[in-house]
Short mmCIF file of C-alpha atoms in Angstrom, two decimals:
data_model
loop_
_atom_site.label_atom_id
_atom_site.label_comp_id
_atom_site.label_asym_id
_atom_site.label_seq_id
_atom_site.Cartn_x
_atom_site.Cartn_y
_atom_site.Cartn_z
CA MET A 241 54.95 -86.19 71.84
CA PRO A 242 56.04 -86.34 67.93
CA ARG A 243 55.93 -89.70 65.82
CA SER A 244 59.41 -90.84 65.13
CA LEU A 245 59.67 -93.67 62.55
CA LEU A 246 61.84 -95.11 59.82
CA VAL A 247 61.03 -95.88 56.50
CA PRO A 248 62.80 -97.68 53.81
CA LEU A 249 65.10 -95.25 51.63
CA ALA A 250 62.93 -93.88 49.39
CA LEU A 251 62.69 -94.42 45.42
CA ALA A 252 66.14 -93.15 43.90
CA VAL A 253 65.87 -92.20 40.18
CA VAL A 254 68.83 -91.76 38.33
CA LEU A 255 68.33 -90.77 34.58
CA PRO A 256 70.74 -89.32 32.18
CA LEU A 257 71.19 -85.50 33.21
CA VAL A 258 71.56 -83.06 30.10
CA THR A 259 74.42 -80.86 30.66
CA ALA A 260 75.99 -78.14 28.73
CA PRO A 261 77.71 -74.81 28.81
CA ALA A 262 76.66 -71.67 29.30
CA ALA A 263 77.42 -68.97 26.23
CA GLY A 264 80.13 -67.00 27.17
CA ALA A 265 80.89 -68.32 30.45
CA ASP A 266 82.63 -70.36 32.43
CA VAL A 267 79.76 -71.98 33.74
CA LEU A 268 78.13 -75.51 33.28
CA ILE A 269 74.35 -75.79 33.27
CA THR A 270 72.77 -78.98 34.50
CA GLU A 271 69.27 -80.28 34.11
CA LEU A 272 68.15 -82.23 37.12
CA PRO A 273 66.06 -85.45 36.56
CA GLY A 274 62.48 -85.70 37.64
CA LEU A 275 60.31 -88.45 39.13
CA PRO A 276 58.29 -90.88 36.90
CA GLY A 277 54.81 -89.10 36.49
CA TYR A 278 56.24 -85.93 37.57
CA PRO A 279 56.99 -83.43 34.65
CA THR A 280 57.36 -80.29 36.11
CA HIS A 281 60.28 -79.77 39.50
CA ARG A 282 61.34 -77.15 40.80
CA THR A 283 64.41 -76.40 43.16
CA VAL A 284 64.28 -74.86 46.89
CA GLY A 285 67.55 -75.01 48.05
CA VAL A 286 71.33 -76.69 48.22
CA ASN A 287 74.04 -77.07 50.55
CA ASP A 288 77.61 -77.45 50.09
CA LEU A 289 77.48 -80.98 50.09
CA GLY A 290 76.02 -80.29 46.47
CA GLN A 291 72.82 -81.79 47.86
CA VAL A 292 69.63 -79.93 46.31
CA ILE A 293 66.46 -80.14 47.20
CA GLY A 294 63.01 -79.12 45.65
CA THR A 295 59.32 -79.93 44.52
CA ALA A 296 57.86 -82.13 41.64
CA TYR A 297 54.50 -81.40 40.04
CA GLY A 298 51.97 -83.89 38.05
CA ASN A 299 50.02 -86.85 38.81
CA GLY A 300 48.67 -86.50 42.29
CA PRO A 301 49.95 -83.82 44.98
CA PRO A 302 53.41 -82.67 45.25
CA ARG A 303 56.44 -84.77 45.80
CA GLY A 304 59.62 -83.71 47.43
CA VAL A 305 62.84 -84.33 45.59
CA HIS A 306 66.10 -84.72 47.01
CA TRP A 307 68.80 -84.60 44.31
CA THR A 308 72.31 -85.93 45.20
CA PRO A 309 75.47 -84.54 44.07
CA GLY A 310 75.83 -87.44 41.96
CA GLY A 311 72.75 -87.07 40.12
CA ALA A 312 70.09 -89.38 41.89
CA ALA A 313 66.94 -87.83 42.06
CA VAL A 314 65.34 -89.17 45.59
CA ASP A 315 61.90 -89.19 46.08
CA VAL A 316 61.70 -88.02 49.98
CA GLY A 317 57.57 -88.24 50.02
CA ALA A 318 54.45 -86.09 49.52
CA GLY A 319 54.51 -82.63 50.70
CA ASN A 320 57.19 -79.57 50.05
CA PRO A 321 60.58 -79.33 51.24
CA ARG A 322 61.27 -76.04 52.80
CA ALA A 323 64.86 -76.12 53.54
CA ILE A 324 68.11 -78.00 54.23
CA ASN A 325 70.95 -78.10 55.94
CA GLN A 326 74.64 -78.71 55.98
CA ARG A 327 74.17 -82.14 57.37
CA GLY A 328 71.57 -83.22 54.49
CA GLN A 329 68.50 -82.62 57.03
CA VAL A 330 65.81 -81.80 54.70
CA LEU A 331 62.85 -80.02 56.42
CA ILE A 332 59.39 -80.98 54.34
CA VAL A 333 55.86 -79.67 55.37
CA GLU A 334 53.01 -81.71 53.95
CA ALA A 335 49.20 -80.22 53.33
CA LYS A 336 46.98 -83.00 54.51
CA SER A 337 43.91 -80.99 53.55
CA SER A 338 43.09 -78.09 51.13
CA THR A 339 39.82 -77.38 52.95
CA GLY A 340 38.80 -76.90 56.64
CA PRO A 341 39.99 -78.30 59.19
CA TYR A 342 43.26 -77.09 57.93
CA VAL A 343 46.15 -79.26 58.74
CA ASN A 344 49.34 -78.88 57.94
CA GLN A 345 52.30 -81.25 58.97
CA PRO A 346 55.98 -80.72 59.18
CA ARG A 347 58.54 -83.50 59.14
CA ILE A 348 62.40 -83.68 58.80
CA TRP A 349 64.06 -86.40 55.96
CA GLN A 350 67.39 -87.37 56.09
CA ALA A 351 68.81 -90.68 53.93
CA GLY A 352 65.51 -92.27 54.35
CA ALA A 353 64.70 -91.74 58.10
CA VAL A 354 62.06 -89.56 58.68
CA VAL A 355 60.73 -87.94 61.95
CA ASP A 356 57.19 -86.21 62.31
CA ILE A 357 57.81 -82.86 64.17
CA THR A 358 54.19 -81.96 64.36
CA PRO A 359 53.38 -80.53 67.72
CA ARG A 360 50.51 -82.64 69.90
CA GLY A 361 47.02 -81.25 68.91
CA ALA A 362 48.58 -78.86 66.03
CA GLY A 363 46.22 -78.43 63.16
CA TRP A 364 47.81 -75.77 60.86
CA VAL A 365 51.64 -75.92 61.33
CA GLY A 366 54.30 -73.06 59.56
CA ALA A 367 57.58 -74.08 59.27
CA GLU A 368 60.26 -72.56 56.91
CA VAL A 369 63.77 -72.65 58.01
CA ILE A 370 66.21 -75.58 59.98
CA ASN A 371 69.42 -74.71 61.27
CA ALA A 372 72.70 -76.75 61.39
CA ALA A 373 71.43 -78.63 64.67
CA GLY A 374 68.38 -79.82 63.24
CA GLU A 375 66.54 -77.07 65.02
CA VAL A 376 63.27 -76.48 63.61
CA PRO A 377 61.08 -73.14 64.62
CA MET A 378 57.69 -73.06 63.91
CA THR A 379 54.23 -71.62 64.75
CA TYR A 380 51.06 -73.56 64.90
CA SER A 381 47.17 -73.39 65.88
CA THR A 382 45.24 -75.69 68.00
CA SER A 383 41.89 -74.90 66.00
CA SER A 384 40.52 -77.59 63.77
CA SER A 385 38.48 -75.04 61.68
CA GLY A 386 41.19 -72.19 60.88
CA TYR A 387 44.55 -71.84 60.02
CA HIS A 388 45.69 -68.45 62.39
CA GLN A 389 49.03 -69.45 64.27
CA GLU A 390 48.80 -68.80 67.68
CA ARG A 391 51.46 -70.32 69.24
CA ALA A 392 55.20 -71.12 68.49
CA ALA A 393 57.89 -73.88 69.73
CA VAL A 394 61.49 -74.65 68.54
CA TRP A 395 61.74 -78.88 67.69
CA ARG A 396 65.16 -78.48 69.68
CA GLY A 397 66.79 -81.77 71.04
CA GLY A 398 63.87 -84.55 70.37
CA ARG A 399 61.46 -82.08 71.80
CA HIS A 400 59.30 -79.20 71.42
CA GLU A 401 60.58 -75.88 73.49
CA THR A 402 57.89 -73.51 73.90
CA LEU A 403 58.21 -70.01 73.42
CA PRO A 404 56.30 -67.40 75.31
CA LEU A 405 54.47 -66.20 72.42
CA SER A 406 50.58 -66.24 71.31
CA GLU A 407 48.97 -64.20 68.67
CA PRO A 408 46.28 -64.99 65.86
CA HIS A 409 49.13 -63.70 63.13
CA LEU A 410 52.40 -64.75 64.54
CA PHE A 411 55.57 -65.77 62.37
CA VAL A 412 58.90 -67.31 63.10
CA ASP A 413 61.18 -66.44 60.11
CA ALA A 414 64.81 -67.27 60.68
CA VAL A 415 66.92 -69.14 63.09
CA ASN A 416 70.62 -69.26 63.19
CA ASP A 417 73.10 -72.20 64.15
CA ALA A 418 73.41 -71.19 67.66
CA GLY A 419 69.28 -71.42 67.92
CA VAL A 420 68.53 -67.70 68.06
CA VAL A 421 65.15 -67.45 66.32
CA VAL A 422 63.28 -64.18 65.18
CA GLY A 423 60.18 -63.40 63.71
CA SER A 424 57.36 -61.11 64.14
CA LYS A 425 53.85 -60.31 65.63
CA LEU A 426 50.82 -58.84 63.93
CA PRO A 427 47.68 -58.51 66.59
CA MET A 428 44.24 -59.31 64.75
CA PHE A 429 42.72 -55.96 65.65
CA ALA A 430 44.44 -53.86 68.03
CA GLY A 431 47.93 -53.93 69.96
CA ASP A 432 51.59 -53.49 69.00
CA ARG A 433 53.25 -54.61 65.65
CA TYR A 434 56.80 -55.52 66.32
CA ALA A 435 59.59 -57.77 65.61
CA PHE A 436 61.16 -60.35 68.09
CA ARG A 437 64.39 -62.50 68.79
CA CYS A 438 64.39 -65.08 71.09
CA GLY A 439 67.72 -66.90 72.75
CA GLY A 440 66.50 -70.25 74.13
CA THR A 441 63.01 -69.45 75.60
CA THR A 442 63.44 -66.22 76.30
CA CYS A 443 61.81 -63.85 73.91
CA THR A 444 62.66 -59.74 73.64
CA ARG A 445 61.37 -57.26 71.08
CA LEU A 446 63.70 -55.89 68.41
CA ALA A 447 64.12 -52.01 67.55
CA THR A 448 61.11 -50.74 65.87
CA THR A 449 60.33 -48.01 63.15
CA PRO A 450 57.83 -46.01 62.13
CA GLY A 451 55.03 -47.23 60.07
CA THR A 452 51.73 -49.46 59.82
CA ASP A 453 53.00 -52.49 58.11
CA THR A 454 54.02 -55.45 60.00
CA TYR A 455 57.95 -56.57 60.11
CA GLN A 456 58.76 -59.41 57.28
CA LEU A 457 62.46 -60.69 58.79
CA SER A 458 63.97 -62.41 56.49
CA ALA A 459 67.51 -64.00 57.94
CA ILE A 460 69.54 -64.13 61.08
CA ASN A 461 73.65 -64.99 60.96
CA GLU A 462 75.62 -65.90 63.63
CA ALA A 463 76.60 -62.87 64.48
CA GLY A 464 73.46 -61.59 65.48
CA VAL A 465 72.70 -59.70 62.64
CA VAL A 466 69.15 -59.59 61.56
CA VAL A 467 67.61 -58.34 58.37
CA GLY A 468 63.90 -57.83 56.74
CA ASN A 469 61.88 -55.30 55.74
CA LYS A 470 58.86 -53.08 56.94
CA ASP A 471 56.67 -50.30 54.63
CA GLY A 472 58.81 -50.57 51.73
CA GLN A 473 61.97 -50.02 53.46
CA ALA A 474 65.10 -52.36 53.98
CA LEU A 475 65.70 -53.07 57.77
CA ARG A 476 69.03 -54.29 59.43
CA TRP A 477 69.47 -54.84 63.14
CA GLU A 478 72.48 -55.07 65.17
CA GLY A 479 72.42 -55.17 68.67
CA ASP A 480 69.79 -53.19 70.12
CA ALA A 481 69.86 -50.53 66.79
CA VAL A 482 67.88 -50.54 63.84
CA THR A 483 69.11 -49.39 60.36
CA VAL A 484 67.10 -48.30 57.24
CA LEU A 485 69.42 -49.75 54.60
CA SER A 486 66.93 -48.60 52.09
CA PRO A 487 63.77 -46.21 52.35
CA ASP A 488 62.67 -47.52 48.72
CA GLY A 489 63.57 -50.99 49.08
CA ARG A 490 63.64 -54.68 50.00
CA VAL A 491 65.59 -57.30 51.35
CA ALA A 492 65.61 -60.70 49.46
CA ASN A 493 63.47 -63.29 51.01
CA GLY A 494 65.06 -66.30 52.88
CA PRO A 495 68.09 -67.46 54.72
CA GLN A 496 70.28 -65.91 51.90
CA ALA A 497 69.78 -62.53 52.22
CA LEU A 498 72.54 -62.22 54.67
CA ASN A 499 76.17 -63.66 54.74
CA GLU A 500 78.34 -64.47 57.43
CA ARG A 501 80.18 -61.26 56.50
CA GLY A 502 77.18 -59.08 56.94
CA ASP A 503 76.66 -58.33 53.37
CA VAL A 504 72.68 -58.20 52.52
CA VAL A 505 71.00 -58.27 49.36
CA GLY A 506 67.80 -57.40 47.81
CA VAL A 507 66.26 -54.33 45.48
CA THR A 508 65.85 -50.91 45.29
CA THR A 509 63.91 -48.34 42.91
CA ASP A 510 66.01 -46.39 41.19
CA ALA A 511 64.55 -42.67 40.03
CA SER A 512 62.86 -43.66 37.16
CA GLY A 513 61.06 -46.12 38.78
CA VAL A 514 63.09 -49.30 37.90
CA ARG A 515 63.98 -52.10 40.04
CA ARG A 516 67.72 -52.59 40.52
CA ALA A 517 69.35 -55.45 41.96
CA THR A 518 71.49 -54.41 45.04
CA LEU A 519 74.11 -55.09 47.50
CA TRP A 520 74.36 -53.93 50.88
CA PRO A 521 78.27 -54.78 52.00
CA GLY A 522 78.70 -55.12 55.47
CA GLY A 523 80.15 -51.87 56.81
CA GLY A 524 80.14 -50.03 53.65
CA LYS A 525 77.79 -48.32 51.14
CA PRO A 526 75.19 -49.89 48.82
CA VAL A 527 76.29 -51.02 45.45
CA VAL A 528 73.68 -51.37 42.78
CA LEU A 529 74.82 -53.90 40.56
CA ASP A 530 76.01 -53.61 36.92
CA VAL A 531 72.49 -55.93 35.84
CA PRO A 532 69.79 -54.05 33.37
CA GLY A 533 66.68 -53.33 35.48
CA PRO A 534 63.93 -54.59 36.37
CA ALA A 535 66.05 -56.91 38.50
CA GLU A 536 66.55 -58.38 41.85
CA ALA A 537 69.23 -59.65 43.88
CA VAL A 538 67.96 -63.17 45.93
CA ALA A 539 71.00 -64.72 47.83
CA VAL A 540 74.76 -63.97 48.69
CA ASN A 541 77.17 -66.76 49.56
CA ASP A 542 79.71 -66.18 52.44
CA ARG A 543 82.18 -65.72 49.46
CA GLY A 544 80.14 -62.48 48.48
CA ASP A 545 78.97 -63.75 44.99
CA VAL A 546 75.49 -62.69 44.42
CA LEU A 547 72.47 -64.60 42.64
CA GLY A 548 70.05 -63.04 41.08
CA TRP A 549 67.69 -62.31 37.94
CA SER A 550 66.84 -59.76 35.31
CA SER A 551 63.82 -59.35 33.62
CA ALA A 552 64.86 -56.56 31.14
CA ASP A 553 64.73 -58.45 27.75
CA ASP A 554 61.35 -59.56 28.48
CA PRO A 555 58.88 -58.96 31.44
CA ASP A 556 57.74 -62.72 31.63
CA ALA A 557 60.91 -63.90 31.16
CA PRO A 558 63.55 -63.76 33.84
CA ARG A 559 67.15 -64.30 33.38
CA ALA A 560 69.53 -65.90 35.71
CA PHE A 561 72.79 -64.12 36.70
CA LEU A 562 75.93 -64.58 39.07
CA TRP A 563 77.67 -61.41 40.22
CA ARG A 564 81.35 -61.91 41.33
CA ASP A 565 83.84 -59.40 41.92
CA GLY A 566 82.23 -56.94 40.40
CA LYS A 567 81.80 -59.35 37.39
CA ARG A 568 78.26 -59.96 36.08
CA THR A 569 78.14 -63.72 34.30
CA TRP A 570 74.86 -64.80 32.66
CA LEU A 571 74.22 -68.31 33.59
CA GLY A 572 72.20 -69.34 30.84
CA SER A 573 69.01 -71.76 30.24
CA LEU A 574 67.85 -75.14 29.19
CA GLY A 575 67.22 -73.48 25.60
CA GLY A 576 63.88 -71.76 27.04
CA ALA A 577 63.48 -67.94 27.58
CA HIS A 578 62.84 -68.14 31.60
CA SER A 579 65.92 -69.26 34.02
CA LEU A 580 65.10 -68.10 37.49
CA PRO A 581 67.29 -68.94 40.67
CA VAL A 582 66.65 -69.35 44.02
CA ALA A 583 69.99 -70.34 46.00
CA LEU A 584 73.64 -70.80 45.83
CA ASN A 585 76.26 -72.73 48.00
CA ASN A 586 79.67 -71.53 48.82
CA ARG A 587 81.42 -73.68 46.26
CA GLY A 588 79.92 -71.91 43.00
CA VAL A 589 76.92 -74.06 42.91
CA ALA A 590 73.47 -72.20 42.18
CA VAL A 591 70.20 -74.12 41.34
CA GLY A 592 66.77 -72.92 40.26
CA GLU A 593 64.37 -73.36 37.43
CA SER A 594 64.65 -73.02 33.69
CA THR A 595 62.25 -73.88 30.70
CA THR A 596 63.42 -76.18 27.95
CA ALA A 597 63.01 -75.26 24.17
CA ASP A 598 59.54 -76.71 23.96
CA GLY A 599 58.59 -74.76 27.31
CA VAL A 600 58.87 -77.54 30.06
CA LEU A 601 59.86 -76.48 33.85
CA LYS A 602 62.88 -78.23 34.89
CA ALA A 603 64.71 -77.81 37.87
CA VAL A 604 68.49 -76.62 36.97
CA LYS A 605 72.06 -76.35 38.61
CA TRP A 606 74.70 -74.36 37.55
CA THR A 607 78.47 -74.85 38.39
CA VAL A 608 80.29 -71.75 38.24
CA ALA A 609 84.25 -72.07 37.80
CA ASP A 610 86.03 -70.82 40.90
CA GLU A 611 89.85 -70.77 41.10
CA ARG A 612 89.42 -69.10 44.33
CA PRO A 613 90.44 -70.97 47.10
CA LEU A 614 88.11 -72.45 50.03
CA ARG A 615 88.54 -70.93 53.61
#
C-alpha cells in the first residue's frame, strides 16, 4: 500500500509583496514572493480560496510553492505541483531520476501533511489533476527501464482503484467532482485510437471522429460534458454524441478549458492564417474575441470570464488579458514585456508569470475588480 506520512509544516517565507495597479484598468498586479535561493518562479493554478500553487527554480531541483491568500510562500518540497482543488489539496509530482530507471512519484500535500500516492511497484507515474474529493487519476508503468504508461488507476478513498485499461501509451487527462475520469488510448503499433470515459471502474468509449491522430482530452464538467482535440479539430462530447466545434482550432489545455455553464475556450485560425482567441458558449455560436492575433484563450471561469494572451505586439512577448462581458482588459506586467496567464478563479483572481524590468521571470497574481455578486 502507498505510504502516508506527516511532516512538520513546510517553510513559509513571507516577503514584502510588490503590488501596483495595471495601467488603464481596475486591476491590481502582485508579484508573489519566491523561496530563498530560487530566483525564478511560475504559477500553475489558483482556487476560489485564493490559494496559488507553482514551481520555484534555482539552486538544485525544482521545488513546489504554495502561496496563501495572505502572501506567504510555503515550500511544499521537491517536485512540480500539477493542480490544486477547492479544499487546498495540492497534487505534486517529483521526478526521482532524469535517466533510467525512470521513477516519477506523485503525492498530495495539504497544510504540511503529505500522502504518497505512488502505486506499489510503479516506476514512471503520470498524474495531472485532482478533484474536490482529493481523487487523482493516474497512469503508471511497472517497468524499470522505460517510461511507457501501461496501467491506469484512481487514488480514491485512501487506496488505488484499478481501471480496466492497459496500453503502452495510455493517458488519463481529466476528472470531475463526481469522480468520472476521461482519457485516451494510443496503441504502440496497431489498433484503435480512441477516447474513453470511466465511471467507477467501468470504462466505455466516447464517440469517434475521422482522422489518424490521437485524442487529447482537456476537461470534463459536472454535467459530463467533455472537450478535447484531434487532428487539428476542437471537439465536444455530450452524452453519446461528439460535435466538432471547429475544423481548424484547438481547445485550451487543462480543466479550465470548460466551465460549468458549458462554455469552452481555445483558439481558431482565421482566413489569413492568424490564431485568434475563441469562446464557444454553451449552446451558442462561437465568438472570436476582440483581441489582436496571434492570441489564445487559456481559461474560462464559471462566471464566463475568459483569460488569455496576445503576442500581436511582439511574437516573443505574450501579453495577458481578461475578457468579461464583451470587454477586453489588459492585465499588465511587472515592468517587463512578458506576461503569460495560466488560470483564474471565480472571484476575479488570475495567476501567471511576468518578467520584471530587468528580465527576471516571477510568479504574478492579478486581482480584477468585480462588483457582480457571486452565486
